XYZ file of C-alpha atoms in Angstrom:
421
model
C 73.065 -163.525 50.815
C 73.767 -167.299 50.503
C 77.353 -168.624 50.992
C 77.384 -169.435 47.271
C 76.410 -165.861 46.468
C 79.028 -164.561 48.786
C 81.817 -166.566 47.220
C 80.756 -165.597 43.654
C 80.528 -161.909 44.468
C 83.524 -159.726 43.710
C 85.960 -159.186 46.628
C 85.884 -155.367 46.083
C 83.108 -153.376 44.663
C 83.467 -149.613 44.044
C 80.372 -147.781 42.845
C 80.195 -144.046 41.942
C 82.877 -143.236 44.527
C 83.458 -139.576 45.222
C 85.446 -137.665 47.904
C 85.078 -133.918 48.272
C 87.535 -131.840 50.192
C 86.952 -128.211 51.068
C 90.205 -126.080 51.023
C 90.468 -123.068 53.236
C 92.528 -120.464 51.474
C 92.746 -118.290 54.531
C 94.016 -120.982 56.877
C 97.539 -119.745 57.690
C 99.870 -118.838 60.461
C 99.331 -115.396 61.890
C 102.358 -113.215 61.600
C 101.213 -110.759 64.470
C 99.197 -110.564 67.533
C 96.759 -108.130 65.868
C 96.092 -110.544 62.914
C 95.454 -113.356 65.435
C 92.966 -111.286 67.346
C 91.234 -110.222 64.059
C 90.977 -113.944 63.097
C 89.524 -114.923 66.402
C 86.938 -112.011 66.173
C 85.918 -113.199 62.685
C 85.971 -117.042 63.252
C 82.325 -117.310 64.433
C 81.064 -115.540 61.353
C 83.343 -117.640 59.109
C 82.124 -120.798 60.745
C 78.510 -119.847 60.085
C 79.441 -119.168 56.431
C 80.937 -122.529 56.100
C 77.854 -124.165 57.450
C 75.809 -122.257 55.005
C 78.189 -122.922 52.108
C 78.686 -119.187 51.438
C 82.330 -118.694 52.561
C 84.170 -117.390 49.415
C 87.498 -118.345 51.015
C 86.596 -122.009 50.722
C 87.334 -123.953 47.525
C 85.731 -127.360 46.686
C 88.149 -129.957 45.470
C 86.925 -133.409 44.302
C 89.982 -135.853 44.943
C 87.785 -138.585 43.486
C 84.605 -138.278 41.308
C 82.342 -141.118 40.073
C 84.920 -143.851 40.355
C 83.655 -147.438 39.692
C 85.349 -150.784 39.255
C 85.275 -154.360 40.634
C 88.065 -156.649 41.721
C 87.415 -160.444 41.496
C 88.414 -162.806 44.261
C 92.034 -163.802 43.937
C 92.733 -161.008 41.384
C 95.719 -158.625 41.627
C 94.621 -155.193 40.320
C 97.186 -152.291 39.832
C 96.085 -148.668 40.474
C 98.235 -146.323 38.512
C 98.280 -142.612 37.886
C 100.436 -139.638 38.528
C 100.724 -137.763 41.794
C 97.394 -136.022 42.658
C 95.430 -138.542 40.684
C 93.571 -139.718 43.713
C 95.204 -143.077 44.292
C 95.952 -142.603 47.907
C 92.502 -141.273 48.629
C 91.003 -144.232 47.004
C 93.040 -146.599 49.079
C 92.250 -144.730 52.300
C 88.529 -145.160 51.550
C 89.092 -148.890 50.747
C 90.914 -149.123 54.063
C 88.163 -147.460 55.999
C 90.384 -144.585 56.965
C 88.413 -142.027 55.199
C 84.702 -141.883 54.453
C 83.511 -141.225 50.844
C 81.404 -138.058 50.150
C 79.297 -140.135 47.661
C 79.095 -143.676 46.397
C 80.233 -146.799 48.241
C 83.084 -149.244 48.589
C 82.173 -152.778 49.553
C 85.041 -155.039 50.796
C 84.132 -158.718 51.208
C 86.763 -160.282 53.449
C 89.395 -159.373 56.057
C 91.447 -156.374 54.892
C 95.132 -155.489 55.663
C 96.508 -152.174 54.516
C 100.098 -151.089 53.970
C 99.607 -147.415 53.005
C 102.728 -145.908 54.522
C 105.597 -146.755 56.728
C 104.366 -148.231 59.962
C 100.576 -148.028 59.226
C 98.839 -149.825 62.153
C 101.837 -149.941 64.403
C 101.702 -148.672 67.914
C 104.972 -146.733 68.388
C 105.343 -147.590 72.204
C 105.007 -151.298 71.649
C 107.802 -153.601 70.476
C 108.102 -155.332 67.165
C 106.951 -158.536 68.638
C 103.967 -156.910 70.302
C 103.020 -155.149 67.130
C 103.028 -158.515 65.156
C 100.436 -159.891 67.496
C 98.550 -156.673 67.626
C 98.209 -156.542 63.846
C 97.175 -160.171 63.731
C 94.453 -159.534 66.287
C 93.180 -156.584 64.294
C 92.854 -158.857 61.350
C 90.777 -161.341 63.513
C 93.401 -164.041 63.748
C 93.816 -166.307 66.664
C 97.077 -166.257 68.795
C 98.100 -169.693 67.578
C 97.525 -168.629 63.932
C 99.933 -165.699 64.451
C 102.381 -167.888 66.322
C 102.495 -170.260 63.337
C 103.545 -167.339 60.980
C 105.789 -165.557 63.545
C 109.172 -166.974 62.794
C 108.528 -166.595 59.057
C 107.585 -162.817 59.580
C 110.656 -162.231 61.583
C 113.042 -163.901 59.165
C 111.591 -161.948 56.254
C 111.802 -158.601 58.002
C 115.366 -159.325 59.357
C 114.670 -157.595 62.595
C 115.544 -160.413 65.078
C 117.847 -158.281 67.191
C 115.211 -155.579 67.576
C 112.084 -157.653 68.270
C 111.735 -156.419 71.835
C 112.598 -152.765 70.993
C 109.744 -150.234 70.675
C 109.137 -149.647 67.045
C 109.412 -145.846 67.574
C 113.149 -146.476 67.711
C 113.165 -148.354 64.365
C 114.785 -146.697 61.282
C 112.264 -146.171 58.384
C 113.878 -149.172 56.623
C 113.222 -151.565 59.583
C 109.702 -150.109 60.005
C 108.733 -150.840 56.458
C 110.363 -154.280 56.441
C 108.349 -155.366 59.464
C 105.208 -153.726 58.307
C 105.344 -155.381 54.873
C 106.221 -158.704 56.389
C 103.308 -158.605 58.765
C 100.794 -157.634 56.043
C 102.135 -160.228 53.541
C 102.324 -163.120 55.876
C 99.293 -162.895 58.093
C 97.109 -163.827 55.190
C 94.327 -161.296 54.966
C 91.715 -162.073 52.345
C 92.307 -158.665 50.737
C 95.683 -156.944 50.863
C 96.038 -153.191 49.955
C 99.543 -152.045 49.197
C 100.626 -148.425 48.361
C 104.005 -147.935 46.800
C 105.895 -149.850 49.589
C 108.439 -151.005 47.046
C 109.826 -147.503 46.647
C 111.050 -147.602 50.262
C 113.825 -149.855 51.454
C 117.100 -151.086 49.844
C 117.366 -152.877 46.557
C 117.601 -156.255 48.076
C 114.475 -155.673 50.224
C 112.635 -154.418 47.103
C 113.536 -157.730 45.405
C 112.176 -159.759 48.326
C 108.983 -157.745 48.253
C 108.475 -158.373 44.562
C 109.130 -162.095 45.093
C 106.666 -162.221 47.928
C 103.984 -160.264 46.017
C 104.537 -162.601 43.045
C 103.962 -165.605 45.300
C 100.738 -164.017 46.467
C 99.634 -163.129 42.968
C 100.389 -166.625 41.621
C 98.606 -168.384 44.412
C 95.315 -166.777 43.395
C 94.225 -167.209 47.126
C 94.227 -163.534 48.088
C 92.963 -160.386 46.468
C 95.488 -157.531 46.115
C 95.001 -153.857 45.325
C 98.427 -152.580 44.447
C 99.420 -148.985 43.809
C 102.862 -148.320 42.251
C 104.775 -146.060 39.899
C 107.012 -149.020 39.041
C 105.464 -150.272 35.752
C 107.763 -153.372 35.823
C 106.312 -154.426 39.094
C 102.781 -153.750 37.904
C 103.355 -155.816 34.789
C 104.845 -158.557 36.773
C 102.177 -158.735 39.573
C 98.918 -157.482 38.176
C 96.164 -159.153 36.124
C 94.316 -155.886 35.365
C 94.790 -152.101 35.940
C 92.762 -149.062 36.837
C 94.208 -145.747 35.575
C 93.264 -142.645 37.505
C 93.504 -139.085 36.084
C 92.594 -136.128 38.336
C 90.348 -138.238 40.412
C 88.369 -140.025 37.571
C 88.861 -143.392 35.839
C 90.711 -142.681 32.527
C 91.027 -146.347 31.668
C 90.709 -149.931 33.109
C 91.276 -153.424 31.836
C 94.211 -155.304 30.401
C 97.558 -154.498 32.072
C 99.638 -153.833 28.849
C 96.884 -151.605 27.295
C 96.410 -149.438 30.435
C 100.141 -149.064 31.015
C 100.724 -148.053 27.494
C 98.019 -145.416 27.908
C 99.735 -144.204 31.142
C 103.128 -144.210 29.447
C 101.920 -142.301 26.383
C 104.573 -139.605 25.507
C 104.041 -136.766 27.833
C 104.719 -133.949 25.353
C 101.767 -134.648 23.065
C 99.314 -132.539 25.007
C 101.544 -129.507 25.059
C 102.527 -129.018 21.419
C 100.225 -126.000 21.163
C 102.684 -124.115 23.506
C 105.407 -124.087 20.771
C 106.308 -120.674 19.110
C 108.434 -121.282 16.007
C 110.210 -119.169 13.397
C 112.132 -120.097 10.193
C 109.999 -123.304 9.837
C 111.536 -125.152 12.806
C 109.299 -127.933 14.092
C 109.541 -129.733 17.493
C 108.093 -133.208 16.789
C 108.443 -134.710 20.211
C 110.442 -134.589 23.401
C 110.406 -136.454 26.709
C 112.214 -138.369 29.378
C 113.176 -142.029 28.403
C 114.427 -144.942 30.498
C 116.557 -146.240 27.662
C 117.398 -146.038 23.873
C 114.468 -148.157 22.751
C 111.879 -147.381 25.422
C 108.825 -145.044 25.189
C 108.731 -141.764 27.041
C 107.819 -142.023 30.726
C 106.236 -139.616 33.129
C 108.211 -140.802 36.214
C 111.708 -142.137 37.017
C 113.282 -143.119 40.285
C 116.070 -141.110 42.093
C 119.408 -142.337 40.707
C 117.806 -144.184 37.846
C 119.696 -144.044 34.495
C 117.588 -142.273 31.907
C 117.926 -139.802 29.028
C 116.190 -136.637 27.622
C 115.475 -137.106 23.887
C 114.211 -134.378 21.514
C 113.153 -134.990 17.906
C 113.311 -131.630 16.014
C 113.805 -130.457 12.357
C 113.683 -127.458 9.925
C 112.043 -127.908 6.617
C 114.395 -125.601 4.788
C 117.529 -126.005 6.935
C 118.650 -123.646 9.633
C 122.351 -122.849 10.017
C 124.349 -122.230 13.224
C 121.666 -123.662 15.526
C 122.065 -124.445 19.202
C 119.477 -126.446 21.238
C 118.872 -125.525 24.858
C 116.917 -127.337 27.569
C 115.788 -125.607 30.738
C 114.547 -127.607 33.702
C 112.376 -126.010 36.398
C 111.018 -127.340 39.678
C 107.389 -127.334 40.615
C 107.796 -123.816 42.194
C 109.223 -122.461 38.878
C 112.809 -122.349 40.168
C 115.318 -122.689 37.386
C 117.436 -125.772 38.513
C 119.423 -126.517 35.287
C 120.169 -125.742 31.706
C 121.560 -128.037 29.087
C 123.138 -126.402 26.009
C 124.050 -128.516 23.012
C 127.153 -126.436 22.240
C 128.254 -126.873 25.858
C 127.595 -130.643 25.721
C 129.816 -131.419 22.855
C 127.704 -130.546 19.795
C 129.026 -127.579 17.885
C 126.604 -125.082 16.308
C 124.962 -127.076 13.493
C 122.751 -126.857 10.451
C 119.412 -128.259 11.402
C 118.026 -130.796 8.762
C 114.382 -131.944 8.229
C 114.582 -134.292 11.223
C 117.240 -134.832 13.947
C 117.207 -136.463 17.301
C 119.228 -134.969 20.192
C 119.916 -137.171 23.194
C 121.142 -135.993 26.590
C 122.176 -139.141 28.609
C 121.790 -139.107 32.402
C 123.855 -141.744 34.094
C 121.984 -141.176 37.359
C 118.942 -139.001 37.970
C 120.437 -136.762 40.646
C 117.437 -134.298 40.919
C 115.726 -134.848 44.298
C 112.269 -136.399 44.319
C 109.522 -134.051 43.043
C 107.966 -132.740 39.862
C 109.901 -131.048 37.100
C 108.967 -129.058 33.949
C 111.145 -128.841 30.715
C 111.216 -125.972 28.277
C 113.112 -126.099 24.951
C 114.422 -123.411 22.776
C 116.507 -122.961 19.613
C 119.034 -120.022 19.224
C 122.269 -119.139 17.550
C 125.346 -118.393 19.562
C 125.805 -114.675 20.237
C 122.214 -114.109 19.047
C 119.495 -113.290 21.554
C 116.657 -114.208 19.130
C 114.747 -117.365 20.064
C 113.953 -119.165 16.850
C 111.921 -121.820 18.665
C 110.334 -121.498 22.137
C 108.544 -124.382 23.740
C 107.700 -123.388 27.290
C 106.722 -126.204 29.689
C 106.762 -128.618 26.787
C 106.783 -131.720 29.009
C 107.120 -132.587 32.632
C 108.258 -135.581 34.641
C 108.469 -136.702 38.250
C 111.378 -138.122 40.217
C 110.228 -140.675 42.771
C 112.026 -141.419 46.104
C 114.612 -144.171 46.297
C 117.402 -145.164 48.693
C 121.028 -144.308 48.098
C 122.925 -147.652 48.474
C 123.635 -148.044 52.135
C 121.162 -145.373 53.175
C 118.508 -145.774 55.866
C 115.841 -143.677 54.385
C 114.894 -142.242 50.908
C 116.360 -138.985 49.751
C 113.827 -136.241 49.698
C 113.372 -132.503 49.102
C 114.778 -131.967 52.562
C 118.170 -132.870 51.085
C 118.180 -129.906 48.663
C 117.825 -129.761 44.862
C 120.266 -132.448 43.675
C 122.810 -135.108 44.805
C 126.092 -134.146 43.102
C 128.592 -136.586 44.526
C 128.924 -140.301 44.095
C 129.927 -141.276 47.727
C 132.225 -140.539 50.443
C 135.669 -141.869 51.576
C 137.830 -141.254 54.651
C 141.579 -141.750 55.138
């Protein structure tokens, strides 16, 4: 291809990309010596079945299927979708970490990837050595790296620890240095996966600012995965929306984000069982009073649960209950309107109930919400809406923390700090 042809070609071309995983439902820890021996005896036969494709314990799972899109040179494209949509698999294929099962991904230019904390770092090497190592991997000469060195260190704020092995870094220091290296060493294609969810608020602002500079320069191509729709709107010129491994939409940022943020309860209205003409019109999690429903919020982010409901002929002595379950079906909380300050009421044709949440204290993970209407001291459920909508809480740092809260911290954070006297 001529130089002109190379320059005019897209920076990223994805054609019919697919990734198949085979899940082994019998892969487990053995709880006895006898079961371990049995597994060893059967393993040659099972391996033969896997090769022949006849092992009934194996399930095929397409993480990506027939994904196609292009990214122009100098364009910043956002990849959005819920957990399990295939975003991380796509970025691993683009970064040459994972091979596709079918299709192809063509990257035209030097690629730097920031897929998780410390990607590409050698834990035994110091911060200084890792800066030069990463630059070398990108094909940069030593003097090019030296020209950017002070800028990288200042951005990452790790001057005191430059000669310390990075295995001793906190996750916050790790991600600051990793982002600084990827953003300042000027690869032609930069791949970033949700790095802004890690690190303190001030660092997130610095990241957004640096990403904005890159986006505005038009000199580098960026593929950016994030659940932060504000960041996607600010940085990206187009979006690709993935749902269960397939492209559900691509194009204009606002159009695709609105598709992604479509109220999450719409697809589940068929699960409603109603008596006495009660209708549940919509319900969801909202970031604010005048905002649309969203599928995701950050840990400690203010938000509210809002429910629009009504009874055509009126319904006296009603109480509204919201049940919240985690992804394993464990009941984590209930919100009863009579216990939250609303006395038993007569339901009109349409009413909106709002449960404000000053800080989303549920730990990162996926949650499902069921809604019911009953009367105090009456066991009859006059409306049942099981699993009416779901939402996801994303990791974020508690102010002053060194690493994001996670499921390892329990179910919820129920205090607002700590003091000592």
